[in-house]
Amino acid sequence: MAAAAAAAASASPSMASSGGDESPSPPKPVLLHGDLDLWVLEARLLPNMDMFSEHIRRCFASCGTASSCAPRQPPPSSRGVGEAGSRRHHHRRIITSDPYVTLSVAGAVVARTAVIPNSQEPTWEEQFFVPLAHRATVLEFQVKDNDTFGAQLIGTASVPADRVVAAAEEVEEWVPIVGPSGKTYKPRTALCIRYRFRPFAANPVYRRGIPGDPDQQGVKDSYFPLRHGGKVTLYQDAHVNEGDLPDVQLERGKKFEHNQCWEDICHAILEAHHMIYIVGWSIYDKVKLVREPSSSRPLPEGGNLTLGDLLKFKSQEGVRVCLLVWDDKTSHDKLFIKTVRHYYLTVLPLISLLSLAIYIGNVPGCI
């Protein structure tokens, strides 16, 4: 019996340690590849994040009351309302949070609601169509308080990604809001959302492609409608020396012509007569577009200028120059000033700068 007891005693620590090691494994990331139909409906029992402002308001209100020589009588129309009416009138003047909601998937903000001023029971009723191609474990709905000096996080409502993938039909639920400390404010503090996920494989638009659309409407849900006469040019790289790339044979005996991306951009800017519209992830105005002038394609006047000087040169000719710089996460904010860091142009912004924007400046009557 003593040996059995000793064996049991020696076995118990190992059993305890093995049992302690059996902690729940973290959820695995799920590929969210498809379209998310999302409705951010309302929130309830949000905390007041503006208590300091409310205390200041009450302090000034009490000082103003104390400095008056005689108590003010209520106007005749408000007499007889009673104590309940006075409380209701006072409640309307309380300063409280100005909430809004952002949806983050794998660290990227993909949706944002409007700001509801001065409300702890906000109602948004906003719908979003969110294309997703993200690998994530949860969808984070961050409820924030909009302030003059930025935003303050109220709490986060999290929905597991595997639950979203399984939502073939509309799902409406109240998701608890957890504060930054990891604790809930009140048992019923929550965010009400409705969502439905449609996978990539279940969308007929992706299966048949744009040419297979019977309505011939081009890319659906885009900002600009389908227009004729557009041109798309494919490039191997931003700059390639002549003769470095091999020949590419196309159908019907045609040969793919390797163009010089940077030179095409420069010529497109110089030949624009009405408008230059540049869209880029980031735009570096001191870059020189043409580094090695081609003997077969001489540059017109102004071709040796930097991008910034080239745009100023065209604006002095009467050409309208428009810039749209993407406000991405590399942007940083200073007090009352929003600035954007400048980076060198890479292939993607160069292609968008040329093909998407500048070419239309040569179309007569384009506005």
Short mmCIF file of C-alpha atoms in Angstrom, two decimals, residues 1-312:
data_model
loop_
_atom_site.label_atom_id
_atom_site.label_comp_id
_atom_site.label_asym_id
_atom_site.label_seq_id
_atom_site.Cartn_x
_atom_site.Cartn_y
_atom_site.Cartn_z
CA MET A 1 0.00 0.00 0.00
CA ALA A 2 2.87 2.34 0.75
CA ALA A 3 4.41 1.58 -2.63
CA ALA A 4 1.06 2.18 -4.33
CA ALA A 5 0.65 5.45 -2.48
CA ALA A 6 4.16 6.51 -3.45
CA ALA A 7 3.48 5.60 -7.06
CA ALA A 8 0.25 7.56 -7.00
CA ALA A 9 2.04 10.53 -5.44
CA SER A 10 4.76 10.42 -8.04
CA ALA A 11 2.22 10.10 -10.83
CA SER A 12 0.01 12.93 -9.64
CA PRO A 13 2.43 15.78 -10.51
CA SER A 14 2.88 14.46 -14.02
CA MET A 15 -0.85 14.11 -14.42
CA ALA A 16 -1.34 17.62 -13.13
CA SER A 17 1.32 18.98 -15.42
CA SER A 18 -0.14 17.18 -18.42
CA GLY A 19 -3.58 18.41 -17.52
CA GLY A 20 -2.26 21.95 -17.13
CA ASP A 21 -0.67 21.83 -20.57
CA GLU A 22 -4.02 21.10 -22.22
CA SER A 23 -4.89 24.76 -22.78
CA PRO A 24 -7.24 25.63 -25.62
CA SER A 25 -5.34 26.24 -28.83
CA PRO A 26 -5.76 29.67 -30.44
CA PRO A 27 -8.12 29.82 -33.41
CA LYS A 28 -6.53 29.31 -36.79
CA PRO A 29 -6.75 32.04 -39.43
CA VAL A 30 -9.51 31.61 -41.99
CA LEU A 31 -9.31 32.82 -45.58
CA LEU A 32 -12.13 35.31 -46.13
CA HIS A 33 -12.34 35.40 -49.92
CA GLY A 34 -15.64 36.83 -51.07
CA ASP A 35 -18.14 39.63 -50.46
CA LEU A 36 -19.46 40.65 -47.06
CA ASP A 37 -22.87 42.32 -46.84
CA LEU A 38 -22.77 44.17 -43.54
CA TRP A 39 -25.26 46.28 -41.63
CA VAL A 40 -24.12 48.20 -38.53
CA LEU A 41 -27.41 48.81 -36.78
CA GLU A 42 -27.09 50.18 -33.25
CA ALA A 43 -25.34 50.00 -29.88
CA ARG A 44 -26.65 50.07 -26.35
CA LEU A 45 -25.41 51.14 -22.91
CA LEU A 46 -22.18 52.72 -24.10
CA PRO A 47 -20.07 54.38 -21.40
CA ASN A 48 -19.67 58.12 -21.20
CA MET A 49 -16.14 58.87 -22.39
CA ASP A 50 -16.61 62.64 -22.01
CA MET A 51 -17.06 62.76 -18.23
CA PHE A 52 -14.29 65.34 -17.88
CA SER A 53 -16.05 67.70 -20.29
CA GLU A 54 -19.31 67.09 -18.46
CA HIS A 55 -17.71 67.92 -15.10
CA ILE A 56 -16.29 71.15 -16.56
CA ARG A 57 -19.73 72.06 -17.92
CA ARG A 58 -21.37 71.41 -14.56
CA CYS A 59 -18.68 73.45 -12.80
CA PHE A 60 -19.30 76.47 -15.02
CA ALA A 61 -23.05 75.97 -14.71
CA SER A 62 -22.86 75.93 -10.91
CA CYS A 63 -20.60 79.00 -10.90
CA GLY A 64 -23.06 80.84 -13.10
CA THR A 65 -25.94 79.90 -10.79
CA ALA A 66 -24.04 80.98 -7.68
CA SER A 67 -23.12 84.37 -9.16
CA SER A 68 -26.71 85.30 -9.91
CA CYS A 69 -28.29 87.73 -7.43
CA ALA A 70 -31.67 86.05 -7.28
CA PRO A 71 -32.99 82.67 -8.27
CA ARG A 72 -34.36 82.69 -11.77
CA GLN A 73 -37.98 81.78 -12.22
CA PRO A 74 -38.83 79.34 -14.96
CA PRO A 75 -40.78 80.74 -17.90
CA PRO A 76 -44.56 80.46 -17.68
CA SER A 77 -44.71 77.80 -20.39
CA SER A 78 -42.49 75.46 -18.38
CA ARG A 79 -44.22 75.86 -15.02
CA GLY A 80 -46.27 73.00 -13.82
CA VAL A 81 -44.32 70.44 -15.78
CA GLY A 82 -43.04 68.89 -12.63
CA GLU A 83 -39.80 67.33 -11.49
CA ALA A 84 -39.83 64.68 -14.22
CA GLY A 85 -39.93 67.31 -16.95
CA SER A 86 -37.04 69.16 -15.32
CA ARG A 87 -34.99 65.97 -15.25
CA ARG A 88 -35.71 65.30 -18.92
CA HIS A 89 -34.67 68.83 -19.87
CA HIS A 90 -31.44 68.46 -17.89
CA HIS A 91 -30.67 65.04 -19.42
CA ARG A 92 -30.72 66.49 -22.93
CA ARG A 93 -27.87 68.82 -22.01
CA ILE A 94 -25.48 66.15 -20.70
CA ILE A 95 -22.23 65.87 -22.66
CA THR A 96 -21.50 62.26 -23.54
CA SER A 97 -19.70 60.17 -26.17
CA ASP A 98 -19.81 60.76 -29.94
CA PRO A 99 -19.54 57.14 -31.10
CA TYR A 100 -18.73 55.63 -34.47
CA VAL A 101 -17.70 52.12 -35.57
CA THR A 102 -14.83 50.84 -37.71
CA LEU A 103 -14.44 47.30 -39.03
CA SER A 104 -10.89 45.91 -39.06
CA VAL A 105 -9.93 42.68 -40.82
CA ALA A 106 -6.34 41.48 -40.37
CA GLY A 107 -5.32 44.97 -39.28
CA ALA A 108 -6.91 46.76 -42.25
CA VAL A 109 -9.86 49.13 -41.75
CA VAL A 110 -12.43 48.20 -44.41
CA ALA A 111 -15.55 50.06 -43.21
CA ARG A 112 -16.44 53.10 -41.09
CA THR A 113 -19.77 54.48 -39.96
CA ALA A 114 -20.81 58.06 -39.42
CA VAL A 115 -20.41 59.79 -36.06
CA ILE A 116 -23.52 59.98 -33.87
CA PRO A 117 -23.05 63.03 -31.64
CA ASN A 118 -23.80 62.95 -27.93
CA SER A 119 -25.36 59.50 -27.64
CA GLN A 120 -24.89 56.41 -25.50
CA GLU A 121 -27.62 54.57 -27.43
CA PRO A 122 -26.57 55.35 -31.03
CA THR A 123 -28.45 54.10 -34.09
CA TRP A 124 -26.58 53.98 -37.40
CA GLU A 125 -28.59 51.66 -39.69
CA GLU A 126 -25.72 51.77 -42.22
CA GLN A 127 -25.07 49.13 -44.87
CA PHE A 128 -21.67 48.25 -46.34
CA PHE A 129 -20.57 46.06 -49.23
CA VAL A 130 -17.08 44.85 -48.33
CA PRO A 131 -14.99 42.77 -50.77
CA LEU A 132 -12.63 40.60 -48.72
CA ALA A 133 -9.44 38.72 -49.56
CA HIS A 134 -7.99 38.52 -46.06
CA ARG A 135 -6.72 35.74 -43.81
CA ALA A 136 -7.94 36.49 -40.29
CA THR A 137 -9.15 34.88 -37.08
CA VAL A 138 -11.71 37.51 -36.09
CA LEU A 139 -13.51 40.54 -37.43
CA GLU A 140 -13.04 43.44 -35.03
CA PHE A 141 -15.72 46.11 -34.72
CA GLN A 142 -14.06 48.96 -32.84
CA VAL A 143 -16.44 51.43 -31.23
CA LYS A 144 -14.70 54.79 -30.82
CA ASP A 145 -15.50 58.18 -29.36
CA ASN A 146 -14.84 61.02 -31.79
CA ASP A 147 -12.98 63.86 -30.07
CA THR A 148 -11.42 67.12 -31.16
CA PHE A 149 -7.93 65.72 -30.67
CA GLY A 150 -8.47 62.34 -32.32
CA ALA A 151 -10.51 59.32 -31.30
CA GLN A 152 -10.69 57.32 -28.08
CA LEU A 153 -11.38 53.59 -28.14
CA ILE A 154 -14.54 52.70 -26.25
CA GLY A 155 -14.36 48.96 -26.86
CA THR A 156 -14.17 46.15 -29.37
CA ALA A 157 -16.87 43.71 -30.50
CA SER A 158 -15.27 40.63 -32.07
CA VAL A 159 -16.88 38.07 -34.39
CA PRO A 160 -14.95 34.86 -35.21
CA ALA A 161 -14.03 34.58 -38.87
CA ASP A 162 -15.22 30.98 -39.15
CA ARG A 163 -18.67 32.10 -38.01
CA VAL A 164 -18.73 34.75 -40.74
CA VAL A 165 -17.71 32.24 -43.42
CA ALA A 166 -20.56 29.97 -42.37
CA ALA A 167 -23.14 32.78 -42.63
CA ALA A 168 -24.70 31.89 -45.98
CA GLU A 169 -27.95 33.53 -44.81
CA GLU A 170 -28.36 36.83 -43.01
CA VAL A 171 -27.33 36.68 -39.36
CA GLU A 172 -28.30 39.40 -36.88
CA GLU A 173 -26.76 39.38 -33.43
CA TRP A 174 -25.78 41.51 -30.47
CA VAL A 175 -22.02 41.28 -29.94
CA PRO A 176 -20.66 42.20 -26.48
CA ILE A 177 -18.35 45.22 -26.39
CA VAL A 178 -15.15 44.60 -24.44
CA GLY A 179 -13.22 47.60 -23.17
CA PRO A 180 -9.50 48.23 -23.76
CA SER A 181 -8.74 46.66 -20.36
CA GLY A 182 -10.36 43.39 -21.42
CA LYS A 183 -13.46 43.84 -19.27
CA THR A 184 -17.03 44.62 -20.24
CA TYR A 185 -18.58 47.87 -19.04
CA LYS A 186 -22.05 46.48 -18.32
CA PRO A 187 -23.55 43.03 -18.94
CA ARG A 188 -25.75 44.34 -21.77
CA THR A 189 -23.27 46.75 -23.41
CA ALA A 190 -23.22 45.46 -26.99
CA LEU A 191 -23.23 46.26 -30.70
CA CYS A 192 -25.98 45.03 -33.00
CA ILE A 193 -24.87 43.96 -36.49
CA ARG A 194 -26.30 41.99 -39.37
CA TYR A 195 -24.14 40.26 -41.95
CA ARG A 196 -24.06 37.73 -44.77
CA PHE A 197 -20.96 36.34 -46.48
CA ARG A 198 -20.92 35.23 -50.11
CA PRO A 199 -17.80 33.22 -51.02
CA PHE A 200 -15.84 33.85 -54.17
CA ALA A 201 -16.86 30.51 -55.69
CA ALA A 202 -20.57 31.23 -55.18
CA ASN A 203 -20.52 34.55 -57.05
CA PRO A 204 -21.45 34.10 -60.74
CA VAL A 205 -19.72 37.36 -61.65
CA TYR A 206 -16.36 35.88 -60.71
CA ARG A 207 -17.07 32.57 -62.44
CA ARG A 208 -18.04 33.94 -65.84
CA GLY A 209 -15.81 37.04 -65.75
CA ILE A 210 -16.52 40.52 -67.04
CA PRO A 211 -16.91 39.48 -70.72
CA GLY A 212 -19.57 36.94 -69.73
CA ASP A 213 -21.84 39.55 -68.18
CA PRO A 214 -25.11 39.51 -70.16
CA ASP A 215 -25.73 43.17 -69.29
CA GLN A 216 -22.26 44.21 -70.52
CA GLN A 217 -21.85 46.70 -67.69
CA GLY A 218 -18.14 46.11 -67.03
CA VAL A 219 -16.90 46.01 -63.45
CA LYS A 220 -19.89 46.13 -61.07
CA ASP A 221 -20.06 48.51 -58.09
CA SER A 222 -17.26 50.72 -59.42
CA TYR A 223 -17.07 54.47 -58.91
CA PHE A 224 -17.09 55.30 -62.62
CA PRO A 225 -19.41 53.87 -65.30
CA LEU A 226 -18.27 51.89 -68.32
CA ARG A 227 -16.94 54.06 -71.14
CA HIS A 228 -15.65 53.24 -74.60
CA GLY A 229 -12.32 54.27 -76.05
CA GLY A 230 -10.17 53.43 -73.04
CA LYS A 231 -6.69 51.98 -73.31
CA VAL A 232 -4.71 49.67 -71.04
CA THR A 233 -0.97 49.16 -71.55
CA LEU A 234 0.96 46.31 -69.92
CA TYR A 235 4.57 46.81 -68.84
CA GLN A 236 7.22 44.36 -67.73
CA ASP A 237 8.81 46.94 -65.44
CA ALA A 238 8.96 50.68 -64.82
CA HIS A 239 12.17 51.00 -66.83
CA VAL A 240 13.82 48.41 -69.10
CA ASN A 241 16.76 48.95 -71.43
CA GLU A 242 16.09 48.42 -75.09
CA GLY A 243 16.69 44.84 -76.19
CA ASP A 244 16.82 43.36 -72.67
CA LEU A 245 13.43 41.62 -72.82
CA PRO A 246 12.71 38.62 -75.06
CA ASP A 247 10.09 38.73 -77.79
CA VAL A 248 6.60 37.54 -76.84
CA GLN A 249 4.50 35.98 -79.59
CA LEU A 250 0.78 36.74 -79.56
CA GLU A 251 -2.16 35.27 -81.45
CA ARG A 252 -2.47 35.66 -85.22
CA GLY A 253 1.26 36.09 -85.64
CA LYS A 254 1.44 39.35 -83.72
CA LYS A 255 4.35 40.28 -81.50
CA PHE A 256 4.03 41.99 -78.12
CA GLU A 257 5.69 45.39 -78.14
CA HIS A 258 7.66 46.22 -75.01
CA ASN A 259 7.03 49.84 -74.13
CA GLN A 260 8.96 52.10 -71.78
CA CYS A 261 6.64 52.94 -68.89
CA TRP A 262 8.43 56.05 -67.60
CA GLU A 263 8.94 57.48 -71.07
CA ASP A 264 5.28 56.90 -71.91
CA ILE A 265 4.27 58.78 -68.77
CA CYS A 266 6.50 61.70 -69.68
CA HIS A 267 5.19 61.87 -73.26
CA ALA A 268 1.58 61.57 -72.05
CA ILE A 269 2.06 64.53 -69.70
CA LEU A 270 3.79 66.64 -72.33
CA GLU A 271 1.13 65.89 -74.96
CA ALA A 272 -1.88 66.53 -72.68
CA HIS A 273 -4.07 69.43 -73.81
CA HIS A 274 -7.00 69.48 -71.38
CA MET A 275 -6.35 67.71 -68.08
CA ILE A 276 -3.74 65.68 -66.20
CA TYR A 277 -5.16 63.49 -63.44
CA ILE A 278 -2.58 61.63 -61.33
CA VAL A 279 -3.67 58.89 -58.95
CA GLY A 280 -0.92 57.30 -56.89
CA TRP A 281 -0.23 55.46 -53.67
CA SER A 282 2.37 58.13 -53.00
CA ILE A 283 3.80 60.75 -55.32
CA TYR A 284 7.41 61.93 -55.22
CA ASP A 285 7.64 65.22 -57.08
CA LYS A 286 11.43 65.22 -57.46
CA VAL A 287 11.64 62.03 -59.55
CA LYS A 288 12.87 62.27 -63.14
CA LEU A 289 10.77 60.19 -65.47
CA VAL A 290 13.31 59.82 -68.30
CA ARG A 291 16.77 58.69 -67.24
CA GLU A 292 18.08 57.37 -70.57
CA PRO A 293 16.61 59.26 -73.54
CA SER A 294 15.97 57.06 -76.57
CA SER A 295 17.48 58.00 -79.92
CA SER A 296 14.40 56.71 -81.72
CA ARG A 297 12.01 58.77 -79.59
CA PRO A 298 13.30 62.28 -78.87
CA LEU A 299 11.75 64.16 -75.99
CA PRO A 300 9.90 67.42 -76.60
CA GLU A 301 10.54 70.57 -74.59
CA GLY A 302 10.32 70.00 -70.84
CA GLY A 303 11.05 66.27 -71.01
CA ASN A 304 14.16 66.60 -68.86
CA LEU A 305 12.28 68.19 -65.94
CA THR A 306 11.33 66.49 -62.69
CA LEU A 307 7.74 65.38 -62.20
CA GLY A 308 6.88 68.40 -60.05
CA ASP A 309 8.43 70.92 -62.45
CA LEU A 310 6.79 69.12 -65.37
CA LEU A 311 3.34 69.47 -63.82
CA LYS A 312 3.95 73.16 -63.09
#
